[in-house]
């Protein structure tokens, strides 16, 4: 919790907070014809060769999607930018701009808002995009909504085009954010002496374990989606694509349902070195004394925002895509929600574990 | 408050709520190449002849921007769509799409979400736009963020181009939403017998008063910005434009500061029949027993989202714009926030009343 003498939003007022926040962003590129400060931003899409704009919106809520004990304002800024830009990349498009709305109580330290802006600016820079607008509102809790805009550069890839026989491929990390979250939930942000001794007895050195813990925590706090893989997949003719935000089973299921197919994942491919099953996942699982966690993280861990794409057979997969399975024909009608169907199989069997992240989990009676 | 037996968000779950909400929207036009349901929406801007996209974002929070005792879900939907599209129109652009993020507790009746969708759909239809995406999140209170996208059809009008000698003109209503809010704050949604008797003694008939009350309440709950006036102003060569969301003094001040000028408003023009000073404002002020309210509503009332634009002298004002003042030269440096400067005058004198709406009003010590 912040020191009580730091300035609060309500002390500075909207105009001054806005001035400080806008000061965190770099100068506007030429294609941002009207930058933040007017009624609306204006973007010249001709600079990207396209006449189509891609738009996605996502929100994070304090206490649900982040807690300030575990994530700084910079972390939250990176995360919301990343999850929105991942949706743009998952259409095969290039991220170009972000609009951000911060709702917060008047006693929130201004530093949170400026840290948030720093995180947004950093991830925008990584994605090749800019913060183009947004707004500030007074509210009881912190809610950050963001809208990402993208430009179509080589075609649009939807969820619905996967065909039987297609290769299922993945770009980016899987399970790393879930491993970091599991560490935070276990109260582990660094290794104590007892854990170090136990790990060493089991053959894992302190430095290796500490590096794996730091890697998983960073992956949870600041996901790094492989944005360029999105347009690369579109250029290579991907038939379907989605970003893995709610877990592999749930998001692969969405592609399967939209395309009317079954997605057959293979554990030998998922566990192949080096990605997507990063060997540090196993180290983190050892720290948490439960090796079975690795499989659960890989299959249901969300928020890494890897890109899952399908490609016609014989397509040369554009790097960094790696094969993780194949598309098969469905043998049943598809009326029920994705998670109750056999739309995703692992090594030929229906996944029987938890499906992944839900808002408002359905009440069990 | 809703009956306890209506289904709640948490009972239905995200997928089913989303299905019901999306069912409220009409079929996608051809230029919405990818409608809601994929990772992101794709809009073909070529259909509008432009390669530039205009984007604005605004948020409403329960307890701050609306209360459910005074506004239905439909009202909130209309209002958030209207305030976002007004920002698009204020750039001279045409509204084309809206993305909406609803954050709400799991015990919120699903009907609020579907009513909200109905309101969004209705205002989108009035604006010639569509709901193109959005998301649902779990949170402690209701926060609705929306991003409006627009297409540039005949040039972009910023806040900063007003020149000395320009005519200051207004399209749309002024003070009507503030009058409705004043009625709600006074607990008046219809006329009781005592008020009717008093008004009749003062020469105002019941039907006239009841119609004025209903008009002001509707204006507060469902603002109706004059969207087409935005592109019309751009086509007529407007030098500066803004939508009046926080009150005439505050928003005219923003144009004045951005353009480095003074805006001289004239009460004879503001009070000219028929608009912007609707005669029903005076009737509502009589109901509230304070005739002086009319001036305050006109000068500081927000949320009607009229368009304030400046035009070079001799420009034929495009309807429904009406002159309300002129642009004058500034005689002082402009380092301080807008509301502390003499940037807006009424009949030659600095406005000395409250400046208009602020988030987190600056603490007085």
XYZ file of C-alpha atoms in Angstrom:
730
model
C 0.000 0.000 0.000
C 1.258 3.476 -0.860
C 2.541 5.999 1.644
C -0.194 8.384 2.820
C 1.637 11.525 1.697
C 1.571 10.737 -2.018
C -0.821 12.905 -4.026
C -4.217 11.405 -4.749
C -6.329 11.757 -7.874
C -8.934 13.835 -6.021
C -6.313 16.306 -4.835
C -4.900 17.014 -8.285
C -8.157 16.994 -10.244
C -8.935 15.540 -13.649
C -7.117 18.074 -15.839
C -3.814 17.821 -13.973
C -3.917 14.017 -13.764
C -4.614 13.910 -17.494
C -1.696 16.259 -18.147
C 0.654 14.023 -16.146
C -0.626 10.866 -17.822
C -0.328 12.282 -21.356
C 3.209 13.402 -20.501
C 4.158 9.727 -20.213
C 3.557 9.032 -23.889
C 6.072 9.659 -26.660
C 5.412 12.122 -29.489
C 2.710 11.158 -31.938
C 3.751 9.490 -35.190
C 2.609 11.202 -38.376
C -0.162 8.665 -38.960
C -1.764 9.656 -35.644
C -3.261 12.709 -37.298
C -5.007 13.911 -34.139
C -3.345 12.731 -30.907
C -5.006 12.601 -27.450
C -6.384 15.936 -26.247
C -9.194 16.550 -28.718
C -12.665 14.982 -28.755
C -11.361 11.910 -30.530
C -8.203 10.545 -32.078
C -7.767 10.358 -35.849
C -5.637 7.639 -37.411
C -4.565 7.550 -41.044
C -4.827 3.930 -42.035
C -3.417 4.577 -45.500
C 0.005 4.538 -43.824
C -0.501 0.805 -43.331
C -1.807 0.143 -46.805
C -5.209 -0.871 -45.557
C -8.708 0.446 -45.564
C -9.958 -1.876 -42.846
C -9.651 -1.260 -39.153
C -9.651 -3.986 -36.524
C -10.996 -3.198 -33.065
C -11.096 -5.130 -29.801
C -11.968 -4.190 -26.242
C -11.076 -5.760 -22.919
C -11.300 -4.739 -19.280
C -9.389 -5.552 -16.098
C -10.871 -5.102 -12.635
C -8.948 -4.785 -9.385
C -9.542 -7.772 -7.152
C -10.547 -9.952 -10.123
C -7.916 -9.568 -12.806
C -5.169 -8.042 -10.686
C -4.378 -7.114 -7.100
C -2.069 -4.259 -6.223
C -0.186 -6.457 -3.768
C 0.973 -8.582 -6.716
C 1.062 -6.158 -9.634
C 2.329 -2.590 -9.971
C 0.621 0.053 -12.082
C 3.257 -0.589 -14.747
C 2.397 -4.307 -14.703
C -1.319 -3.587 -15.096
C -0.593 -1.217 -17.982
C 1.529 -3.795 -19.783
C -1.057 -6.503 -19.178
C -4.112 -4.664 -20.459
C -2.242 -3.431 -23.520
C -0.926 -6.948 -24.168
C -4.278 -8.696 -23.884
C -5.943 -6.186 -26.201
C -3.181 -6.175 -28.802
C -3.132 -9.986 -28.722
C -6.744 -9.897 -29.954
C -5.650 -7.679 -32.842
C -2.762 -9.993 -33.709
C -5.128 -12.980 -33.507
C -7.051 -11.497 -36.450
C -3.788 -11.384 -38.435
C -3.635 -7.611 -38.040
C -0.995 -5.193 -36.836
C -1.663 -3.245 -33.591
C -1.670 0.516 -34.199
C -3.420 2.235 -31.301
C -4.886 1.857 -27.836
C -7.600 3.850 -26.069
C -7.711 3.466 -22.302
C -10.363 4.331 -19.730
C -9.316 4.413 -16.072
C -12.059 4.377 -13.448
C -10.667 4.853 -9.949
C -11.527 6.310 -6.546
C -10.342 9.826 -5.777
C -7.961 8.561 -3.087
C -5.946 6.475 -5.540
C -2.337 7.701 -5.633
C -1.659 9.609 -8.837
C 1.464 7.466 -9.172
C -0.740 4.491 -10.001
C -2.188 6.382 -12.981
C 1.220 7.516 -14.213
C 2.720 4.045 -13.633
C -0.183 2.608 -15.599
C 0.613 5.062 -18.402
C 4.256 3.947 -18.332
C 3.186 0.320 -18.690
C 0.810 1.168 -21.521
C 3.502 3.165 -23.293
C 6.058 0.363 -22.901
C 3.796 -2.325 -24.338
C 2.584 0.020 -27.088
C 6.226 0.545 -28.044
C 6.822 -3.228 -28.097
C 3.738 -3.667 -30.305
C 4.548 -0.728 -32.600
C 1.423 1.135 -31.482
C 0.466 4.318 -29.615
C -1.960 5.376 -26.921
C -4.500 7.374 -28.953
C -7.043 8.353 -26.324
C -9.133 7.413 -23.355
C -10.715 8.903 -20.311
C -10.710 9.139 -16.534
C -13.700 8.474 -14.291
C -14.454 8.508 -10.609
C -15.550 5.149 -9.206
C -15.420 2.925 -6.129
C -12.852 0.492 -7.507
C -10.179 0.384 -10.178
C -11.495 -0.675 -13.580
C -9.261 -0.294 -16.629
C -10.897 -0.741 -20.028
C -8.898 -0.615 -23.216
C -9.763 -0.687 -26.883
C -7.081 -1.767 -29.313
C -7.169 -0.759 -32.959
C -5.257 -2.536 -35.666
C -4.630 -2.354 -39.375
C -5.157 -5.263 -41.738
C -1.853 -5.862 -43.523
C -2.256 -9.207 -45.297
C -5.777 -10.474 -44.830
C -8.036 -11.235 -41.901
C -7.951 -14.608 -40.104
C -11.132 -15.578 -38.278
C -11.827 -18.423 -35.872
C -14.119 -20.224 -38.235
C -11.922 -21.379 -41.125
C -10.139 -24.463 -39.739
C -10.402 -27.446 -42.086
C -9.999 -31.174 -41.459
C -6.360 -32.153 -41.808
C -5.029 -28.683 -40.981
C -1.992 -28.418 -38.757
C -2.681 -26.824 -35.368
C 0.233 -24.598 -34.417
C 1.181 -22.305 -31.572
C 3.361 -19.188 -31.283
C 4.304 -17.907 -27.864
C 4.257 -19.131 -24.287
C 1.799 -21.491 -22.628
C 1.338 -21.963 -18.887
C 3.928 -19.411 -17.780
C 1.399 -16.876 -16.486
C -0.515 -19.631 -14.671
C 2.743 -20.812 -13.055
C 3.434 -17.274 -11.871
C -0.083 -16.940 -10.499
C 0.289 -20.257 -8.650
C 3.486 -18.938 -7.028
C 1.766 -15.718 -5.942
C -1.202 -17.673 -4.579
C 1.252 -19.829 -2.602
C 2.919 -16.678 -1.286
C 6.212 -17.460 -3.020
C 8.007 -14.559 -4.659
C 11.503 -15.729 -3.749
C 13.068 -18.921 -2.463
C 13.521 -19.345 1.295
C 16.269 -21.494 2.824
C 14.085 -24.536 3.456
C 12.856 -24.603 -0.145
C 16.384 -24.118 -1.457
C 17.609 -27.048 0.628
C 14.744 -29.266 -0.508
C 15.278 -28.389 -4.173
C 19.014 -29.039 -3.920
C 18.333 -32.467 -2.389
C 16.064 -33.144 -5.401
C 18.781 -32.043 -7.846
C 17.647 -28.488 -8.708
C 20.174 -25.755 -8.010
C 19.214 -22.495 -6.291
C 20.070 -20.268 -9.251
C 18.074 -22.356 -11.697
C 15.050 -22.404 -9.390
C 15.288 -18.685 -8.598
C 15.493 -17.873 -12.306
C 12.442 -20.030 -13.053
C 10.460 -18.348 -10.252
C 11.406 -14.876 -11.499
C 10.533 -15.876 -15.066
C 7.075 -17.175 -14.098
C 6.300 -14.115 -11.954
C 7.336 -11.794 -14.790
C 5.256 -13.816 -17.267
C 2.206 -13.412 -15.029
C 2.734 -9.718 -14.405
C 3.798 -8.678 -17.894
C 2.725 -11.076 -20.629
C 4.577 -10.682 -23.924
C 2.359 -11.870 -26.776
C 4.096 -12.632 -30.095
C 2.386 -9.838 -32.042
C 4.340 -10.235 -35.267
C 3.311 -13.873 -35.479
C -0.266 -12.695 -36.190
C 0.346 -10.960 -39.522
C 2.934 -13.656 -40.335
C 0.247 -16.320 -39.926
C -2.143 -14.313 -42.099
C 0.522 -13.962 -44.789
C 1.176 -17.724 -44.661
C -2.528 -18.391 -45.245
C -3.662 -19.415 -41.763
C -7.194 -20.820 -41.910
C -8.166 -19.928 -38.319
C -6.546 -18.141 -35.391
C -7.233 -17.145 -31.778
C -5.168 -15.852 -28.902
C -4.982 -18.165 -25.903
C -6.332 -15.878 -23.190
C -8.527 -18.284 -21.212
C -6.513 -21.504 -21.582
C -5.620 -23.843 -24.439
C -8.606 -26.172 -23.982
C -11.160 -23.370 -23.832
C -9.707 -21.285 -26.678
C -8.947 -24.238 -28.957
C -12.539 -25.260 -28.250
C -13.733 -21.892 -29.519
C -11.909 -22.418 -32.826
C -13.290 -25.963 -33.011
C -16.874 -24.830 -32.421
C -16.608 -21.869 -34.822
C -15.096 -24.109 -37.510
C -17.265 -27.176 -36.833
C -14.254 -29.445 -36.266
C -12.376 -31.261 -33.510
C -8.898 -30.154 -32.483
C -6.585 -33.034 -31.639
C -3.663 -31.903 -29.511
C -0.614 -34.121 -29.048
C 1.302 -34.109 -25.786
C 4.544 -35.168 -27.484
C 4.369 -31.979 -29.548
C 3.232 -29.818 -26.612
C 6.086 -31.110 -24.470
C 8.730 -30.835 -27.186
C 11.733 -28.693 -26.379
C 12.027 -25.659 -26.380
C 8.504 -24.184 -26.610
C 5.640 -24.120 -25.783
C 6.369 -26.274 -22.722
C 9.188 -24.207 -21.324
C 11.404 -26.402 -19.079
C 11.160 -23.731 -16.382
C 7.513 -24.771 -15.864
C 8.727 -28.069 -14.443
C 11.128 -26.235 -12.132
C 8.303 -24.016 -10.822
C 6.133 -27.113 -10.327
C 8.962 -28.625 -8.291
C 9.133 -25.481 -6.161
C 5.393 -25.917 -5.543
C 5.907 -29.659 -4.852
C 3.375 -30.806 -7.473
C 4.822 -31.982 -10.824
C 1.294 -32.588 -12.170
C 0.774 -28.822 -12.301
C 2.749 -28.571 -15.554
C 0.080 -30.369 -17.566
C -2.701 -28.312 -16.012
C -0.862 -25.054 -16.695
C -0.267 -26.017 -20.313
C -3.841 -27.107 -20.960
C -5.826 -24.540 -18.982
C -3.504 -21.687 -18.029
C -4.598 -18.383 -19.514
C -3.172 -14.902 -19.963
C 0.036 -15.783 -21.825
C -1.729 -14.760 -25.030
C 0.030 -17.225 -27.292
C -1.444 -17.392 -30.785
C -3.101 -20.656 -31.809
C -3.459 -20.946 -35.578
C -4.471 -23.596 -38.077
C -2.701 -24.041 -41.410
C -3.529 -26.196 -44.408
C -1.392 -29.371 -44.575
C 2.026 -28.877 -46.203
C 2.069 -25.177 -45.275
C 5.534 -24.134 -44.106
C 4.795 -22.822 -40.624
C 5.991 -19.214 -40.239
C 8.306 -18.859 -37.228
C 7.819 -18.938 -34.302
C 4.805 -21.229 -34.909
C 5.336 -24.861 -33.882
C 2.927 -27.748 -34.523
C 0.936 -28.962 -31.512
C -1.798 -31.038 -33.159
C -4.138 -31.564 -36.103
C -7.711 -30.707 -37.060
C -10.114 -33.672 -37.236
C -13.698 -34.088 -38.348
C -16.412 -33.672 -35.756
C -18.766 -36.583 -35.240
C -21.488 -34.883 -33.248
C -23.868 -31.922 -33.457
C -22.710 -28.740 -31.736
C -25.583 -27.183 -29.817
C -24.073 -27.035 -26.303
C -21.435 -24.591 -25.017
C -17.928 -25.448 -26.115
C -16.710 -26.736 -22.777
C -19.346 -29.469 -22.588
C -18.438 -30.947 -25.968
C -15.717 -33.189 -27.281
C -14.219 -30.457 -29.421
C -10.680 -30.662 -28.042
C -8.838 -33.931 -27.463
C -5.423 -34.599 -26.006
C -3.746 -37.718 -27.445
C -7.123 -38.865 -28.744
C -9.015 -38.483 -25.474
C -11.401 -35.787 -24.359
C -9.827 -33.367 -21.893
C -11.399 -34.097 -18.499
C -9.781 -31.390 -16.408
C -11.066 -27.892 -15.752
C -11.795 -26.020 -19.000
C -10.149 -22.719 -18.161
C -11.118 -19.221 -17.106
C -14.767 -18.089 -16.864
C -16.275 -14.844 -15.695
C -19.130 -15.459 -13.231
C -18.626 -19.240 -13.051
C -21.973 -20.911 -13.552
C -23.554 -21.645 -10.169
C -23.663 -25.339 -9.355
C -26.903 -26.364 -7.682
C -34.963 -2.402 -7.664
C -35.642 -5.596 -9.617
C -37.714 -8.496 -8.337
C -35.556 -11.147 -6.652
C -36.645 -13.930 -9.018
C -35.133 -12.429 -12.184
C -32.064 -14.260 -13.456
C -28.709 -12.789 -12.462
C -25.509 -12.599 -14.489
C -23.779 -15.110 -12.224
C -26.557 -17.666 -12.687
C -26.457 -17.595 -16.476
C -22.693 -17.318 -16.953
C -20.673 -15.242 -19.408
C -21.388 -17.222 -22.598
C -25.173 -17.213 -22.174
C -25.302 -13.528 -21.181
C -23.192 -12.704 -24.221
C -25.523 -14.743 -26.437
C -28.549 -12.846 -25.122
C -26.845 -9.475 -25.486
C -25.662 -10.149 -29.047
C -29.200 -11.252 -29.905
C -30.316 -7.666 -29.290
C -28.324 -6.293 -32.202
C -29.504 -6.230 -35.811
C -27.691 -8.102 -38.577
C -24.255 -6.806 -39.507
C -23.981 -4.476 -42.497
C -21.601 -5.555 -45.254
C -18.916 -3.089 -44.147
C -18.716 -4.789 -40.738
C -16.563 -7.501 -42.245
C -16.155 -9.386 -38.965
C -19.015 -8.805 -36.493
C -18.889 -9.456 -32.718
C -17.965 -13.007 -31.782
C -14.378 -13.237 -32.979
C -11.239 -11.842 -31.306
C -11.868 -8.415 -32.793
C -14.204 -6.648 -35.160
C -13.095 -5.685 -38.680
C -14.563 -2.616 -40.379
C -14.101 -1.761 -44.041
C -13.614 1.981 -44.098
C -13.507 2.076 -47.892
C -17.302 1.934 -47.750
C -17.182 5.467 -46.341
C -14.629 6.761 -48.806
C -12.053 7.344 -46.117
C -8.783 5.908 -45.001
C -8.834 7.594 -41.606
C -10.562 6.268 -38.540
C -11.713 8.420 -35.645
C -11.823 6.886 -32.165
C -13.107 8.124 -28.816
C -13.705 6.455 -25.476
C -15.904 7.363 -22.540
C -17.096 5.625 -19.392
C -20.143 5.857 -17.141
C -20.138 4.661 -13.546
C -23.188 3.790 -11.457
C -23.655 6.241 -8.611
C -21.645 8.922 -10.428
C -22.972 9.177 -13.957
C -26.279 7.397 -13.465
C -28.392 5.781 -10.758
C -30.733 2.914 -11.468
C -33.546 4.647 -9.571
C -33.524 7.362 -12.252
C -32.332 5.587 -15.401
C -33.217 2.208 -16.926
C -30.684 -0.013 -18.657
C -32.059 1.255 -21.965
C -31.459 4.859 -20.834
C -27.854 4.077 -19.852
C -27.272 2.369 -23.204
C -28.615 5.336 -25.143
C -26.599 7.751 -23.015
C -23.209 6.090 -23.324
C -23.653 5.580 -27.061
C -24.748 9.204 -27.459
C -21.861 10.708 -25.518
C -19.315 8.664 -27.448
C -20.807 9.283 -30.872
C -21.048 13.004 -30.049
C -17.246 13.003 -29.731
C -16.997 11.456 -33.202
C -19.406 14.019 -34.665
C -17.441 16.802 -32.936
C -14.450 15.856 -35.114
C -16.632 16.286 -38.205
C -16.766 12.526 -38.666
C -19.571 10.036 -39.126
C -20.183 7.448 -36.357
C -19.769 3.891 -37.643
C -19.241 1.542 -34.703
C -19.299 1.167 -30.932
C -17.424 -1.268 -28.680
C -18.832 -1.653 -25.175
C -17.383 -3.125 -22.005
C -19.795 -3.896 -19.167
C -18.323 -4.497 -15.717
C -20.970 -5.619 -13.230
C -21.477 -7.758 -10.129
C -22.732 -11.302 -10.622
C -26.037 -10.493 -8.910
C -26.987 -7.874 -11.482
C -30.200 -8.903 -13.257
C -29.467 -10.102 -16.776
C -32.295 -7.815 -17.886
C -30.059 -4.820 -17.151
C -27.467 -6.137 -19.634
C -30.055 -6.854 -22.307
C -31.821 -3.513 -21.691
C -28.428 -1.829 -22.009
C -27.943 -3.628 -25.329
C -31.363 -2.404 -26.487
C -30.386 1.178 -25.649
C -27.044 0.811 -27.411
C -28.733 -0.672 -30.474
C -31.348 2.102 -30.566
C -28.805 4.919 -30.410
C -26.511 3.127 -32.872
C -29.451 2.956 -35.285
C -30.137 6.688 -34.809
C -26.449 7.429 -35.478
C -26.154 5.048 -38.441
C -23.654 2.861 -36.558
C -23.393 -0.663 -35.165
C -22.187 -2.351 -31.997
C -18.983 -4.003 -33.199
C -17.652 -5.614 -30.041
C -16.974 -5.372 -26.355
C -16.633 -7.521 -23.293
C -18.150 -8.503 -19.971
C -16.324 -8.421 -16.633
C -17.091 -9.221 -13.037
C -16.779 -6.255 -10.664
C -18.223 -4.679 -7.521
C -20.132 -1.920 -9.287
C -21.529 -1.170 -12.728
C -19.008 0.489 -15.031
C -19.826 0.823 -18.729
C -16.984 1.866 -21.036
C -17.556 2.471 -24.701
C -15.304 3.234 -27.630
C -16.842 4.902 -30.653
C -15.271 4.645 -34.089
C -16.021 7.014 -36.922
C -15.116 7.606 -40.532
C -13.824 10.905 -41.854
C -16.163 11.984 -44.635
C -15.218 15.594 -45.401
C -12.235 16.614 -43.331
C -11.362 16.673 -39.645
C -12.285 19.606 -37.389
C -10.156 20.048 -34.290
C -10.594 22.318 -31.275
C -7.650 24.479 -32.120
C -8.543 26.281 -35.352
C -10.863 29.070 -34.201
C -9.820 32.471 -35.596
C -10.598 36.003 -34.442
C -13.849 37.205 -36.011
C -15.247 33.686 -36.508
C -18.906 33.117 -35.775
C -19.541 30.831 -32.787
C -22.492 28.573 -33.534
C -24.390 25.808 -31.851
C -26.377 22.801 -33.073
C -28.557 20.887 -30.652
C -29.989 21.364 -27.199
C -28.501 23.239 -24.239
C -29.585 22.921 -20.618
C -32.302 20.325 -21.179
C -30.394 17.470 -19.524
C -29.486 19.724 -16.573
C -33.158 20.686 -16.184
C -34.114 17.009 -16.111
C -31.420 16.263 -13.545
C -32.660 19.152 -11.372
C -36.172 17.673 -11.467
C -34.890 14.237 -10.448
C -32.787 15.751 -7.659
C -35.922 17.563 -6.422
C -37.846 14.286 -6.553
C -40.210 15.533 -9.243
C -41.077 13.108 -12.028
C -44.694 14.202 -12.376
C -46.794 17.140 -11.208
C -48.715 16.820 -7.955
C -51.927 18.730 -7.255
C -50.317 21.480 -5.205
C -47.745 22.221 -7.913
C -50.432 22.166 -10.608
C -52.515 24.653 -8.625
C -49.517 26.936 -8.052
C -48.517 26.854 -11.738
C -52.074 27.587 -12.857
C -52.192 30.591 -10.523
C -48.947 31.751 -12.181
C -50.427 31.282 -15.662
C -48.885 27.949 -16.709
C -51.382 25.243 -17.640
C -51.031 21.648 -16.384
C -50.549 20.119 -19.815
C -47.830 22.563 -20.778
C -45.986 22.008 -17.499
C -46.351 18.220 -17.630
C -45.019 18.184 -21.202
C -42.028 20.320 -20.211
C -41.251 18.029 -17.259
C -41.478 14.918 -19.452
C -39.301 16.570 -22.089
C -36.568 17.506 -19.588
C -36.574 14.055 -17.969
C -36.284 12.393 -21.390
C -33.483 14.771 -22.369
C -31.561 13.819 -19.228
C -32.128 10.095 -19.622
C -31.658 9.831 -23.377
C -29.688 12.691 -24.911
C -30.051 13.035 -28.682
C -26.918 14.689 -30.111
C -27.246 16.161 -33.623
C -24.766 13.747 -35.246
C -25.303 14.863 -38.834
C -24.426 18.425 -37.881
C -20.811 17.277 -37.332
C -19.982 16.259 -40.919
C -22.144 19.179 -42.135
C -19.956 21.586 -40.146
C -16.814 19.968 -41.561
C -18.171 20.267 -45.096
C -18.973 23.950 -44.482
C -15.377 24.571 -43.402
C -15.775 24.819 -39.612
C -12.530 26.074 -38.051
C -13.042 24.434 -34.632
C -15.628 22.176 -33.027
C -16.390 20.445 -29.714
C -19.364 18.692 -28.208
C -20.829 20.353 -25.141
C -20.588 17.511 -22.645
C -19.466 19.384 -19.517
C -21.313 22.682 -19.994
C -21.079 25.580 -22.433
C -18.616 27.643 -20.358
C -16.234 24.758 -19.777
C -16.334 23.353 -23.320
C -16.246 26.738 -25.065
C -13.272 27.431 -22.799
C -11.531 24.344 -24.141
C -11.904 25.595 -27.722
C -10.724 29.048 -26.623
C -7.612 27.671 -24.894
C -6.786 25.264 -27.744
C -7.191 28.077 -30.299
C -5.608 30.849 -28.203
C -8.682 33.086 -28.429
C -11.585 34.391 -26.355
C -15.132 33.246 -27.052
C -17.717 35.988 -26.631
C -21.194 34.577 -26.126
C -24.270 36.780 -26.481
C -27.325 36.185 -24.321
C -29.664 37.702 -26.938
C -28.523 34.989 -29.356
C -28.559 32.245 -26.703
C -32.093 33.193 -25.655
C -33.416 33.569 -29.211
C -36.367 31.402 -30.127
C -36.496 28.444 -30.884
C -33.107 26.922 -29.940
C -30.820 26.586 -28.041
C -32.854 28.101 -25.176
C -35.923 25.933 -25.472
C -38.939 27.723 -23.903
C -39.682 24.552 -21.939
C -36.582 25.323 -19.821
C -38.415 28.316 -18.372
C -41.453 26.162 -17.625
C -39.302 23.609 -15.770
C -37.620 26.443 -13.839
C -41.112 27.652 -12.832
C -41.980 24.154 -11.623
C -38.810 24.293 -9.500
C -39.723 27.849 -8.329
C -36.404 29.383 -9.434
C -36.448 31.275 -12.774
C -32.710 31.971 -12.460
C -32.000 28.297 -13.120
C -32.504 28.779 -16.876
C -29.343 30.825 -17.238
C -27.307 28.398 -15.148
C -28.578 25.407 -17.139
C -27.726 27.115 -20.430
C -24.237 28.151 -19.363
C -23.104 25.158 -17.314
C -25.494 22.276 -17.986
C -23.733 19.294 -19.529
C -24.733 16.042 -21.204
C -26.966 17.409 -23.972
C -24.008 16.980 -26.352
C -24.839 19.915 -28.563
C -22.110 20.730 -31.082
C -20.310 24.051 -30.669
C -18.497 25.085 -33.847
C -16.680 28.136 -35.145
C -17.001 29.324 -38.748
C -15.132 32.008 -40.667
C -17.148 35.239 -41.039
C -19.596 35.220 -43.969
C -19.888 31.425 -43.884
C -23.456 30.317 -44.419
C -24.120 28.281 -41.283
C -25.202 24.736 -42.139
C -28.511 23.879 -40.439
C -29.249 23.317 -37.611
C -26.342 25.569 -36.486
C -27.387 28.945 -35.058
C -25.059 31.797 -34.085
C -24.482 32.283 -30.331
C -21.412 34.554 -30.314
C -18.128 35.569 -31.903
C -14.444 34.748 -31.506
C -12.293 37.586 -30.107
C -8.581 38.088 -29.595
C -7.089 37.034 -26.287
C -5.299 39.709 -24.280
C -3.516 37.530 -21.746
C -1.123 34.581 -21.602
C -2.746 31.160 -21.166
C -0.761 29.105 -18.680
C -3.511 28.293 -16.126
C -6.307 25.735 -16.470
C -9.186 26.881 -18.669
C -11.678 27.538 -15.908
C -9.454 30.083 -14.162
C -9.005 32.228 -17.270
C -11.073 34.818 -19.057
C -11.503 32.671 -22.128
C -15.295 32.761 -22.257
C -17.357 35.924 -21.825
C -21.102 36.429 -21.746
C -22.186 39.839 -23.065
C -18.623 41.061 -22.643
C -18.169 39.946 -19.049
C -16.304 36.996 -17.628
C -18.628 34.200 -16.533
C -18.581 34.169 -12.725
C -20.815 31.164 -12.053
C -19.759 27.533 -11.663
C -17.726 26.345 -14.652
C -19.430 23.004 -15.240
C -18.818 19.335 -14.626
C -15.529 18.017 -13.164
C -14.459 14.537 -12.157
C -12.826 14.539 -8.699
C -13.538 18.226 -7.951
C -10.334 19.783 -6.695
C -10.257 19.688 -2.904
C -10.674 23.081 -1.262
C -8.487 23.551 1.783
